[in-house]
Amino acid sequence: MSDWLIYRTFLDLTVTGLALGAIYALVALGYTLVYGVLRLINFAHSEIFMVGTFATLITATNFIGIPLLEEGNYPYRTGFTLVAILLACIVGGMVVSGAGAVLLERVAYRPLRGSGEHVGAVVLAFTTAFTVSLVFSETTRTNVIIGLIGTAPIAVLYLRIFRRGRQAPRLAFLISAIGASTAIAEAVAIWSPRDREQYQTARVLEKKVLFEFLGTDVRIDYVLVVIGALLMMTALVLFVNRTRLGRGVRAVAQDVETAKILGVNVDFVILITFLLGGVMAGAAAMMFTLVYDQTRFNIGFLLGVKSFTAAVLGGIGNLRGALLGGFVLGLGENYGAAIFGGEWKDVIAFILLLVVLMFRPTGILGESLAKARV
Amino acid sequence: MSLSGTFKDLTSKPARAISGVGERIGEMPTVSRWSLIALFIVSMYLMPWWPEVPVLGWLVDTPGTSFEGVITDKVVIYVLVALGLNVVVGLAGLLDLGYVGFYAVGAYTVGVLSSQHANLPWLVCVPIAVLVSMAAGVILGTPTLRLRGDYLAIVTLGFGEIIRISANNAEWLGGSRGISKIAKPPNIGPLKFGILDAKPYFFLGLTFIIVVVFLLRRLENSRVGRAWNAVREDEDAAELMGVNTFKFKLWAFAIGAAIGGLAGTLYAGKVRFINPSNFPLQLSILFLAAVVLGGTGNMWGAILGGAVVAWMPERFRGFADKRVFVFGVALVLVMVFRPQGLIPRKIRKERWLVNWKPPESTPQSGEAEVGRG
């Protein structure tokens, strides 16, 4: 009897682990893509994910008008409405996260590559003026106005400095990323209506058991998340392998200089890479809110660290590696937590990484965004 | 490409001005040089009284919190940590994202030995804690230093997290409640280490910093320092030239860890109560930001960076809850406009190239120049 119980628990853990792993995998794709092309840990990717969860929240509550989770009274929808709402939410998350990632690249990374341009200069100038105005004024509206007034002259100045065009050392990118990550998370914490508190998200999908598998209940949201992640993943691999732009991405991942000589628009390819990563993070964000029904300004950090771990585990720069790493990490964490206790969950994740890297120093599948087989 | 980059950096105005200061001090007669250094050190010891100086005071004072508290609780410790991390990241070029782990090991060793399980005095705990942190560095380094670059980064990040969570879960280490009643440093003459006066702690910390700076300078200019340089610039080439890269990387890790541990002992002795939430992962990242902000690989840069990162959020308490946001924006701006850090490292290669004259014109002096570089 107890054997049977262990077996059932094991299956339960597998199901939840796969769902968690799918979210890790989607976020890990963003890390892996950017790393493959730029050799850069995009530390702010976790905040892109966080912004995505807020985007799905806003899409559902403000645009579609679904009331938030109330006590025992969920605003469940069914049929076509449900599908439409879920699609709208995922699209909302993808659009906002994608745009966020692109903006991040232009503001925090491109100037460091020595090819900063007007969008980055303008956003950076606005941010500067806005931040400085915080000294003088408490009201956000005044801050925004001062920020807007200051934008033009500061942007002109920034553009002139950008024109010097030199490549920064690698660590500078990392610190810029950390700065951007801090600023984004804090901005959400400060200027969202409920400050630093946790937000419940609208729960439109009734989480009923879809089917039983060997005596284990498989909930519908888990199934959706895993299938959704696999679909997104397939689309991404097809894009990178089959399209012209995808070929550009692979070319830049192989050798930036040669790609440039052969006529690849490197800056554009990098932009596309960030966009793809952002879109994946947006999808992951929607799935996260689907399963966990909540978000907060600081959920990004730990999830980002874990997802990056997943990317490294599978072999960073390798798309399939990210997927595999995500699932391995999700499952490993879940099993480990069941054996050693939930408080050791994160320790187990990192020890798993250590053990894998000891035997496979470049991850399970190795690094290979550059190679034709992704 | 990197060569043209270095030339450009050298010719940029601020870089030239700052590297000029160091050179000019170096070229001074010994007496004036030493008196200048002595003056500098004395002015550092007078830091608790800085807010009373007219213009300087307005610049540095931290409205809302006591300046003394800020420089003892944060600045001194951050500077010490930045110096240690600079050995790992700046000198040996190993990206360490879990440095807070060593800091925690140092603090916890003092906690365990002076309060939790024994009653040793603080001064006895310090060398033990430094050795234990060093051992932690070796234990972490031995299996992981085979990894390169970003793999190392994520593994060290994991290490920092493992230390914190283990401390949180192990009742032997006080669990999430932490350790209280940690021993304080012994009184030295008129310096009474109590809760009323923060100055003695500051003087102690500053003395630690000066000793560490002195030792690190010796190390940097030694065979070890040159080996670190070689490993950082090109690990494979260093290996080929006969540098035992693994050994020197491990040394960098151990020495960095020891300094981190030292900072931890100082922290534990000052606050006298530690718990796992004092050592979050974000602190590691803040430490790294300090090193890179100041100028990776430059000791003065690390000192400045540590001080700025510790002091800035306190200086701008006027921003209240927005100061972390301001800090993030400031990090991006500094990196965008000064990616080498506030005080960039002087690379010998640059000076060598700039001073170098073609040997055809003046063979002897040309050779001498090369030798000097």
XYZ file of C-alpha atoms in Angstrom:
747
model
C 0.000 0.000 0.000
C 2.686 2.471 0.966
C 4.535 1.606 -2.230
C 1.477 2.556 -4.147
C 1.282 5.847 -2.248
C 4.898 6.665 -3.023
C 4.240 5.824 -6.627
C 1.229 8.138 -6.730
C 3.118 10.936 -5.025
C 5.860 10.427 -7.527
C 3.412 10.822 -10.395
C 1.840 13.885 -8.793
C 5.251 15.452 -8.416
C 6.037 14.631 -11.999
C 2.976 16.459 -13.243
C 3.580 19.620 -11.185
C 7.308 19.424 -11.919
C 6.656 19.323 -15.651
C 4.427 22.399 -15.431
C 7.019 24.309 -13.424
C 9.710 23.065 -15.783
C 7.774 24.336 -18.790
C 7.771 27.848 -17.323
C 11.467 27.617 -16.513
C 12.119 26.403 -20.039
C 10.293 29.289 -21.690
C 12.146 31.874 -19.634
C 15.403 29.980 -20.140
C 14.934 30.315 -23.900
C 15.329 34.068 -23.546
C 18.572 33.696 -21.607
C 19.907 31.144 -24.031
C 19.070 33.131 -27.158
C 20.742 36.291 -25.915
C 23.684 34.368 -24.573
C 24.121 32.497 -27.824
C 24.246 35.699 -29.823
C 25.905 38.185 -27.478
C 27.681 35.979 -24.894
C 25.874 38.023 -22.299
C 23.865 37.018 -19.245
C 20.806 39.148 -19.726
C 20.196 39.674 -16.051
C 17.206 41.900 -16.655
C 15.345 39.139 -18.481
C 13.719 38.121 -15.204
C 12.125 41.560 -14.960
C 10.872 41.253 -18.524
C 9.069 38.162 -17.303
C 7.743 40.025 -14.272
C 6.457 42.854 -16.445
C 4.754 40.192 -18.558
C 2.797 38.874 -15.575
C 1.553 42.380 -14.904
C 0.649 42.770 -18.548
C -1.546 39.665 -18.448
C -3.098 40.906 -15.231
C -3.917 44.262 -16.784
C -5.177 42.697 -19.988
C -7.582 40.508 -18.060
C -8.838 43.011 -15.514
C -8.641 46.381 -17.232
C -9.192 45.592 -20.890
C -11.482 42.596 -20.671
C -12.961 43.612 -17.340
C -12.773 40.356 -15.460
C -13.194 40.853 -11.729
C -10.337 39.681 -9.570
C -10.425 36.528 -7.574
C -12.982 36.817 -4.838
C -13.567 34.548 -1.944
C -14.829 31.258 -3.227
C -16.305 33.008 -6.218
C -14.149 32.668 -9.248
C -15.082 34.487 -12.449
C -14.948 31.270 -14.425
C -15.615 31.331 -18.147
C -16.133 28.444 -20.501
C -16.023 27.585 -24.156
C -15.138 30.153 -26.751
C -15.022 33.057 -24.275
C -12.449 31.231 -22.205
C -10.227 30.547 -25.197
C -10.541 34.137 -26.366
C -9.629 35.513 -22.934
C -6.661 33.188 -22.548
C -5.414 34.106 -26.012
C -5.834 37.808 -25.299
C -3.898 37.427 -22.067
C -1.054 35.548 -23.654
C -0.873 38.020 -26.512
C -0.896 40.902 -24.041
C 1.948 39.357 -22.108
C 3.925 38.592 -25.254
C 3.505 42.059 -26.729
C 4.466 43.896 -23.564
C 7.365 41.608 -22.714
C 8.612 41.646 -26.292
C 8.476 45.420 -26.446
C 10.100 45.629 -23.039
C 12.959 43.396 -24.108
C 13.548 45.412 -27.270
C 13.517 48.646 -25.312
C 15.866 47.177 -22.749
C 18.299 46.228 -25.478
C 18.248 49.705 -26.943
C 18.628 51.491 -23.638
C 20.913 49.333 -21.547
C 22.941 47.281 -24.014
C 23.239 48.908 -27.393
C 25.005 52.048 -26.161
C 27.566 49.753 -24.547
C 28.159 47.998 -27.828
C 29.145 51.338 -29.288
C 26.154 51.677 -31.582
C 23.731 53.616 -29.419
C 21.045 55.462 -31.333
C 18.164 57.850 -30.844
C 15.592 55.551 -29.212
C 18.045 54.552 -26.517
C 19.192 58.141 -26.108
C 15.647 59.476 -25.766
C 14.510 56.850 -23.263
C 17.709 57.174 -21.285
C 17.408 60.961 -21.345
C 13.833 60.823 -20.120
C 14.811 58.417 -17.359
C 17.662 60.672 -16.321
C 15.554 63.807 -16.172
C 12.753 61.937 -14.436
C 15.123 60.491 -11.833
C 16.765 63.831 -11.162
C 13.370 65.450 -10.745
C 12.623 63.010 -7.931
C 14.919 65.189 -5.822
C 12.657 68.182 -6.166
C 9.191 66.808 -6.320
C 7.098 64.119 -4.709
C 4.243 64.158 -7.201
C 4.619 61.762 -10.063
C 2.924 64.065 -12.546
C 5.456 66.832 -11.964
C 8.242 64.277 -12.302
C 6.929 63.133 -15.653
C 6.591 66.706 -16.889
C 10.124 67.602 -15.822
C 11.291 64.368 -17.405
C 9.629 65.258 -20.701
C 11.053 68.789 -20.685
C 14.537 67.507 -19.954
C 14.400 64.764 -22.559
C 15.347 66.736 -25.673
C 18.509 68.516 -24.480
C 19.801 65.497 -22.567
C 19.078 63.198 -25.500
C 21.125 65.430 -27.792
C 23.982 65.274 -25.317
C 23.700 61.499 -25.004
C 23.679 61.047 -28.761
C 26.911 62.996 -28.993
C 28.492 60.771 -26.371
C 27.150 57.665 -28.097
C 28.866 58.727 -31.281
C 32.212 57.986 -29.686
C 31.204 54.420 -30.321
C 33.404 52.140 -28.344
C 32.775 48.652 -27.160
C 32.501 48.283 -23.391
C 34.138 45.417 -21.475
C 31.936 42.402 -20.849
C 31.405 43.044 -17.169
C 29.954 46.462 -17.938
C 27.071 44.761 -19.757
C 26.393 42.638 -16.728
C 26.286 45.614 -14.379
C 24.144 47.603 -16.771
C 21.787 44.632 -16.859
C 21.715 44.466 -13.071
C 21.002 48.188 -12.913
C 18.190 47.909 -15.424
C 16.765 44.929 -13.585
C 16.777 46.801 -10.269
C 15.249 49.885 -11.837
C 12.442 47.977 -13.568
C 11.498 45.956 -10.486
C 11.559 49.043 -8.284
C 9.605 51.104 -10.787
C 6.839 48.490 -10.690
C 7.021 48.390 -6.903
C 6.785 52.164 -6.578
C 4.338 53.147 -9.266
C 1.892 50.258 -9.342
C -1.316 50.920 -7.421
C -0.747 48.490 -4.571
C 2.958 49.202 -4.165
C 4.942 46.221 -3.005
C 2.032 43.981 -2.179
C 1.121 40.788 -3.909
C -1.498 40.874 -6.662
C -4.059 38.182 -7.221
C -4.690 37.587 -10.885
C -8.019 36.851 -12.459
C -8.775 33.151 -12.511
C -10.952 32.494 -15.507
C -10.013 28.886 -16.058
C -11.662 26.418 -13.761
C -8.844 24.154 -12.676
C -10.630 20.854 -12.908
C -9.076 17.500 -13.460
C -8.778 16.828 -17.150
C -8.000 13.132 -16.997
C -6.524 10.516 -14.771
C -3.214 9.031 -15.659
C -2.307 5.847 -13.789
C -4.359 7.043 -10.867
C -2.942 10.571 -10.820
C -5.133 13.566 -11.410
C -3.844 15.733 -14.216
C -5.201 19.248 -13.959
C -6.101 21.163 -17.073
C -3.843 24.153 -16.380
C -0.787 21.904 -16.152
C -1.634 20.318 -19.467
C -2.150 23.698 -21.089
C 1.157 25.013 -19.783
C 3.182 22.041 -20.969
C 1.516 21.944 -24.383
C 1.789 25.718 -24.765
C 5.476 25.686 -23.889
C 6.168 22.897 -26.369
C 4.280 24.746 -29.098
C 6.133 28.015 -28.480
C 9.380 26.129 -28.424
C 8.664 24.401 -31.726
C 7.740 27.685 -33.336
C 10.957 29.237 -32.110
C 13.129 26.391 -33.374
C 11.404 26.531 -36.733
C 11.968 30.260 -36.883
C 15.644 30.018 -36.068
C 16.257 27.083 -38.391
C 14.036 27.796 -41.342
C 13.698 31.521 -41.905
C 16.051 34.070 -43.348
C 16.159 36.052 -40.134
C 16.800 32.866 -38.201
C 19.783 32.216 -40.393
C 20.971 35.711 -39.519
C 20.627 34.892 -35.839
C 22.705 31.762 -36.273
C 25.289 33.618 -38.323
C 25.752 36.291 -35.663
C 25.942 33.597 -32.999
C 28.760 31.945 -34.923
C 30.890 34.948 -35.698
C 29.811 38.571 -35.424
C 32.556 40.020 -37.600
C 32.107 37.574 -40.440
C 28.361 37.943 -40.324
C 28.800 41.698 -40.597
C 31.096 41.346 -43.587
C 28.638 39.042 -45.295
C 25.945 41.671 -45.011
C 23.985 40.663 -41.928
C 22.527 43.646 -40.121
C 23.936 42.698 -36.750
C 22.090 45.300 -34.696
C 18.788 44.237 -36.210
C 19.501 40.570 -35.563
C 20.314 41.338 -31.949
C 17.059 43.253 -31.681
C 15.188 40.241 -33.059
C 16.941 37.995 -30.575
C 15.804 40.145 -27.672
C 12.304 40.317 -29.152
C 12.092 36.530 -29.383
C 13.344 36.136 -25.829
C 10.858 38.726 -24.607
C 7.947 37.074 -26.398
C 8.835 33.724 -24.841
C 9.055 35.359 -21.411
C 5.642 36.974 -21.992
C 4.124 33.588 -22.786
C 5.778 32.126 -19.714
C 4.403 35.004 -17.661
C 0.840 34.268 -18.728
C 1.315 30.582 -17.934
C 2.740 31.474 -14.565
C -0.335 33.513 -13.669
C -2.523 30.709 -15.026
C -1.022 28.178 -12.629
C -0.185 30.299 -9.591
C -2.853 33.046 -9.787
C -0.576 35.727 -8.402
C 2.228 38.121 -9.151
C 4.437 40.594 -7.351
C 7.185 43.051 -8.268
C 9.920 40.722 -7.055
C 8.810 37.367 -8.453
C 11.248 37.781 -11.329
C 14.516 37.502 -9.476
C 14.416 33.969 -8.141
C 12.562 32.610 -11.145
C 15.123 34.280 -13.384
C 18.017 32.765 -11.476
C 16.393 29.352 -11.694
C 15.675 29.718 -15.375
C 19.213 30.755 -16.056
C 20.296 27.709 -14.092
C 18.040 25.651 -16.330
C 19.612 27.192 -19.421
C 23.113 26.403 -18.160
C 22.026 22.933 -17.105
C 20.869 22.094 -20.605
C 23.782 23.846 -22.277
C 23.569 27.572 -22.669
C 23.112 28.888 -26.161
C 21.275 25.703 -27.039
C 17.515 25.957 -27.595
C 16.723 22.319 -27.006
C 19.053 22.432 -24.041
C 16.934 25.175 -22.505
C 13.841 23.026 -22.823
C 15.528 19.957 -21.422
C 17.196 21.967 -18.660
C 13.865 23.523 -17.692
C 12.144 20.166 -17.360
C 15.080 18.531 -15.581
C 15.261 21.388 -13.118
C 11.505 21.502 -12.534
C 11.325 17.751 -11.939
C 14.556 17.554 -9.943
C 13.467 20.367 -7.673
C 10.092 18.778 -7.060
C 11.435 15.308 -6.310
C 14.213 16.736 -4.169
C 11.792 18.890 -2.200
C 9.650 15.832 -1.535
C 12.621 13.825 -0.282
C 14.570 16.429 1.694
C 11.861 18.924 2.565
C 10.570 22.010 0.799
C 13.028 24.367 2.473
C 15.908 22.714 0.594
C 14.307 23.192 -2.815
C 16.681 25.877 -4.067
C 19.724 24.123 -2.661
C 18.740 21.007 -4.568
C 18.442 22.995 -7.793
C 21.967 24.364 -7.465
C 23.508 21.084 -6.373
C 21.899 19.444 -9.368
C 23.567 22.087 -11.521
C 26.924 21.532 -9.830
C 26.779 17.783 -10.325
C 25.827 18.094 -13.976
C 28.554 20.653 -14.661
C 31.145 18.449 -12.983
C 30.564 15.747 -15.545
C 29.397 17.845 -18.490
C 31.170 21.220 -18.166
C 29.061 22.768 -20.918
C 25.702 21.417 -19.824
C 23.750 18.325 -20.793
C 23.519 19.047 -24.503
C 26.451 21.443 -24.874
C 26.506 24.932 -26.386
C 25.290 25.124 -29.942
C 23.078 27.979 -31.069
C 25.696 28.596 -33.718
C 25.494 25.162 -35.249
C 22.973 24.407 -37.932
C 21.233 21.875 -35.736
C 19.785 23.808 -32.910
C 39.992 45.828 -32.296
C 40.796 45.761 -28.608
C 44.085 47.494 -29.320
C 42.484 50.485 -30.979
C 39.993 50.484 -28.106
C 42.728 50.771 -25.518
C 44.357 53.629 -27.399
C 41.120 55.519 -27.472
C 40.595 54.992 -23.764
C 44.011 56.273 -22.969
C 43.480 59.418 -24.933
C 40.088 60.179 -23.456
C 40.398 63.139 -21.143
C 39.122 61.845 -17.785
C 41.128 58.651 -18.028
C 44.275 60.641 -18.740
C 43.630 63.019 -15.891
C 43.133 60.247 -13.371
C 46.018 58.088 -14.481
C 48.058 61.306 -14.419
C 47.470 61.692 -10.690
C 48.901 58.285 -9.940
C 51.896 58.883 -12.147
C 52.632 62.277 -10.689
C 52.527 60.879 -7.173
C 54.771 58.058 -8.286
C 57.311 60.494 -9.710
C 57.437 62.644 -6.570
C 60.456 62.580 -4.276
C 60.098 59.910 -1.619
C 59.604 62.325 1.260
C 56.809 64.296 -0.323
C 55.201 61.140 -1.618
C 55.080 59.573 1.807
C 53.897 62.737 3.470
C 51.117 62.959 0.908
C 50.114 59.365 1.595
C 50.249 60.019 5.345
C 48.076 63.085 4.918
C 45.589 61.054 2.935
C 45.452 58.330 5.574
C 45.014 60.851 8.375
C 42.165 62.524 6.528
C 40.539 59.124 6.158
C 40.788 58.547 9.908
C 39.116 61.921 10.382
C 36.157 60.835 8.255
C 33.653 60.743 11.154
C 34.162 64.504 11.424
C 33.774 65.201 7.718
C 30.160 66.398 7.951
C 31.380 69.341 10.018
C 33.648 70.628 7.232
C 31.767 73.349 5.280
C 31.420 72.256 1.630
C 32.528 68.653 2.001
C 30.080 68.205 4.846
C 27.119 69.202 2.719
C 28.283 66.820 -0.008
C 28.832 63.714 2.064
C 26.395 64.032 4.936
C 23.535 61.589 5.011
C 20.332 63.323 5.997
C 18.044 61.116 8.030
C 20.685 58.701 9.265
C 23.830 59.213 11.252
C 26.861 59.612 9.031
C 28.984 57.756 11.571
C 26.630 54.827 11.441
C 26.697 54.751 7.658
C 30.462 54.745 7.409
C 30.917 52.080 10.083
C 28.020 49.794 9.250
C 28.194 50.010 5.511
C 31.030 51.911 3.882
C 33.932 50.234 5.684
C 32.476 46.783 5.184
C 31.553 47.316 1.546
C 35.012 48.672 0.805
C 36.640 45.654 2.409
C 34.367 43.299 0.508
C 34.970 45.154 -2.747
C 38.722 44.836 -2.216
C 38.365 41.092 -1.761
C 36.019 40.624 -4.679
C 38.339 42.726 -6.812
C 41.013 40.077 -6.353
C 38.694 37.440 -7.769
C 36.906 39.432 -10.465
C 39.346 42.205 -11.263
C 42.735 40.602 -10.911
C 42.097 36.967 -11.780
C 39.109 37.646 -14.019
C 36.811 35.067 -12.413
C 33.184 36.125 -12.308
C 31.915 35.414 -8.804
C 28.231 36.064 -8.168
C 28.095 34.369 -4.782
C 30.645 36.362 -2.894
C 28.182 37.026 -0.111
C 28.661 33.369 0.813
C 32.185 33.998 2.089
C 31.067 37.111 3.882
C 28.400 35.014 5.580
C 30.900 32.275 6.445
C 33.102 34.852 8.170
C 30.218 36.357 10.116
C 28.769 32.983 11.075
C 32.115 31.609 12.247
C 32.417 34.501 14.662
C 28.820 33.971 15.694
C 29.228 30.270 16.336
C 32.557 30.574 18.151
C 31.734 33.548 20.306
C 28.100 33.013 21.156
C 26.275 29.989 19.795
C 28.583 27.129 20.782
C 31.602 28.656 22.521
C 32.658 31.795 24.277
C 35.851 32.773 22.521
C 36.764 36.474 22.421
C 36.263 38.312 19.148
C 39.973 38.729 18.467
C 40.548 34.982 18.617
C 37.596 34.365 16.339
C 38.832 36.666 13.600
C 41.833 34.633 12.402
C 39.825 31.434 12.697
C 36.994 32.959 10.679
C 39.412 34.159 8.025
C 40.896 30.680 7.775
C 37.472 29.073 7.625
C 36.378 31.426 4.825
C 39.601 30.680 3.011
C 38.871 26.987 3.342
C 35.373 27.631 2.004
C 36.965 29.345 -0.972
C 39.182 26.356 -1.620
C 36.316 23.920 -1.156
C 34.173 25.835 -3.629
C 37.054 26.473 -5.981
C 38.506 23.007 -6.303
C 35.592 21.416 -8.142
C 34.347 24.522 -9.928
C 37.397 26.348 -11.202
C 37.568 23.995 -14.156
C 34.515 25.827 -15.404
C 34.931 29.028 -17.312
C 33.280 32.403 -17.459
C 29.579 32.330 -17.049
C 29.369 28.742 -15.893
C 31.514 29.741 -12.971
C 29.243 32.730 -12.387
C 26.094 30.665 -12.038
C 27.783 28.035 -9.885
C 29.145 30.629 -7.479
C 25.722 32.230 -7.399
C 24.364 28.867 -6.380
C 27.011 28.584 -3.696
C 25.983 31.889 -2.113
C 22.376 30.726 -2.052
C 23.320 27.306 -0.630
C 25.157 28.952 2.262
C 22.234 31.206 3.085
C 19.579 28.503 2.890
C 21.717 26.069 4.871
C 22.150 28.658 7.601
C 18.415 29.200 7.511
C 17.591 25.514 7.853
C 20.292 24.347 10.239
C 19.254 24.709 13.862
C 22.903 24.327 14.786
C 23.501 27.730 13.178
C 20.549 29.329 14.870
C 18.123 28.677 12.013
C 16.122 31.598 10.740
C 16.325 33.274 14.150
C 20.037 33.742 13.689
C 22.707 34.231 16.313
C 22.634 36.996 18.863
C 24.993 38.288 21.558
C 28.062 37.956 19.386
C 31.293 39.095 21.030
C 32.489 42.608 20.288
C 36.060 43.696 19.679
C 38.086 44.293 22.864
C 38.622 47.851 24.076
C 41.962 49.289 23.076
C 43.001 52.127 25.385
C 40.547 54.986 24.899
C 38.679 53.135 22.143
C 35.623 51.622 23.763
C 33.616 49.348 21.518
C 30.107 49.849 22.677
C 26.752 50.725 21.229
C 27.042 54.413 22.056
C 30.016 55.320 19.940
C 30.460 53.962 16.427
C 33.838 55.608 15.852
C 36.038 52.828 17.278
C 34.505 50.366 14.841
C 35.233 52.739 12.027
C 38.872 53.111 13.071
C 39.200 49.357 13.357
C 37.642 48.802 9.939
C 39.811 51.456 8.354
C 42.883 49.843 9.860
C 41.815 46.512 8.392
C 41.403 48.195 5.020
C 44.852 49.774 5.157
C 46.477 46.470 6.068
C 44.594 44.671 3.309
C 45.495 47.353 0.762
C 49.139 47.106 1.744
C 49.175 43.308 1.452
C 47.273 43.333 -1.818
C 49.658 45.841 -3.320
C 52.559 43.582 -2.501
C 50.676 40.654 -3.964
C 49.668 42.497 -7.111
C 53.261 43.389 -7.913
C 54.544 39.913 -7.212
C 54.758 36.785 -9.294
C 51.245 35.907 -8.174
C 49.897 39.212 -9.429
C 51.549 38.762 -12.786
C 50.163 35.248 -13.017
C 46.669 36.595 -12.327
C 47.151 39.163 -15.048
C 48.128 36.454 -17.479
C 45.202 34.226 -16.515
C 42.772 37.090 -16.864
C 43.987 38.238 -20.256
C 44.227 34.797 -21.841
C 43.959 31.623 -19.865
C 45.160 29.315 -22.613
C 48.176 31.446 -23.409
C 49.042 31.626 -19.706
C 48.810 27.870 -19.425
C 51.075 27.488 -22.442
C 53.611 29.868 -20.964
C 53.888 27.619 -17.940
C 51.576 29.367 -15.506
C 49.786 26.851 -13.344
C 46.453 28.498 -13.996
C 44.407 26.295 -11.718
C 46.685 26.939 -8.765
C 46.626 30.696 -9.204
C 42.899 30.795 -9.758
C 42.462 28.839 -6.566
C 44.738 31.285 -4.782
C 42.671 34.183 -6.042
C 39.547 32.466 -4.781
C 41.069 31.708 -1.404
C 42.480 35.187 -0.870
C 39.283 36.827 -2.035
C 37.296 34.569 0.272
C 39.577 35.382 3.200
C 39.030 39.108 2.760
C 35.297 38.566 2.403
C 35.376 36.568 5.624
C 37.307 39.331 7.341
C 34.596 41.783 6.352
C 32.083 39.333 7.776
C 33.835 39.229 11.145
C 33.808 42.999 11.275
C 30.107 43.029 10.487
C 29.301 40.411 13.118
C 31.389 42.263 15.716
C 29.582 45.500 14.981
C 25.942 44.486 14.748
C 26.352 41.555 17.183
C 23.280 39.863 15.790
C 23.162 38.031 12.498
C 20.553 35.973 10.723
C 20.343 34.490 7.226
C 18.352 37.409 5.854
C 21.430 39.607 6.337
C 23.068 37.727 3.484
C 20.700 37.741 0.523
C 21.755 36.969 -3.010
C 21.138 40.583 -3.973
C 24.020 41.597 -1.749
C 26.432 39.599 -3.923
C 25.224 41.490 -6.924
C 25.578 44.773 -5.105
C 29.176 43.862 -4.240
C 29.917 43.042 -7.853
C 28.335 46.315 -8.885
C 30.682 48.077 -6.462
C 33.761 46.534 -8.053
C 32.743 47.168 -11.636
C 31.417 50.637 -10.877
C 34.732 51.644 -9.366
C 36.817 50.112 -12.111
C 37.446 46.397 -12.386
C 40.960 45.400 -11.436
C 41.904 48.719 -9.900
C 42.225 48.681 -6.143
C 41.453 52.383 -5.807
C 38.486 51.817 -8.043
C 37.246 49.014 -5.815
C 37.595 51.236 -2.756
C 35.738 54.090 -4.392
C 33.097 51.759 -5.823
C 32.476 50.082 -2.487
C 32.186 53.425 -0.750
C 29.841 54.857 -3.386
C 27.556 51.829 -3.476
C 27.307 51.791 0.310
C 26.941 55.504 0.778
C 24.800 56.562 -2.150
C 21.465 55.066 -1.083
C 21.976 56.633 2.366
C 22.913 60.024 0.937
C 19.720 60.074 -1.047
C 17.365 59.046 1.721
C 15.421 62.074 0.616
C 14.184 59.834 -2.174
C 12.729 57.588 0.530
C 11.500 54.380 -1.056
C 12.669 55.471 -4.484
C 16.354 55.268 -3.718
C 16.789 51.718 -4.964
C 15.219 52.776 -8.243
C 17.607 55.717 -8.427
C 20.473 53.372 -7.710
C 19.474 51.100 -10.593
C 19.209 53.999 -13.021
C 22.559 55.334 -11.833
C 24.192 51.955 -12.464
C 22.933 51.899 -16.041
C 24.030 55.475 -16.660
C 27.526 54.958 -15.282
C 27.972 51.818 -17.349
C 26.669 53.464 -20.509
C 28.900 56.508 -20.215
C 31.845 55.144 -18.299
C 31.978 51.417 -18.955
C 35.517 51.120 -17.613
C 34.328 52.228 -14.192
C 34.954 55.417 -12.283
C 38.706 54.834 -11.980
C 39.733 52.550 -14.832
C 42.610 50.175 -14.474
C 45.873 51.326 -15.905
C 46.987 48.615 -18.231
C 50.706 48.382 -18.528
C 50.437 47.427 -22.141
C 49.039 50.855 -22.917
C 51.797 52.801 -21.302
C 54.337 50.558 -22.850
C 52.891 51.142 -26.285
C 52.611 54.876 -25.852
C 56.125 55.317 -24.564
C 57.559 52.957 -27.078
C 59.731 54.431 -29.801
C 60.871 52.593 -32.896
C 64.227 50.966 -32.111
C 65.796 52.210 -35.382
C 65.894 55.826 -34.239
C 67.355 55.410 -30.771
C 68.189 51.790 -30.186
C 69.492 52.037 -26.625
C 66.922 54.315 -25.101
C 64.231 52.454 -26.988
C 65.302 49.241 -25.368
C 65.407 50.890 -21.989
C 61.847 52.102 -22.506
C 60.701 48.623 -23.346
C 62.446 47.204 -20.343
C 60.897 49.782 -18.096
C 57.415 49.155 -19.380
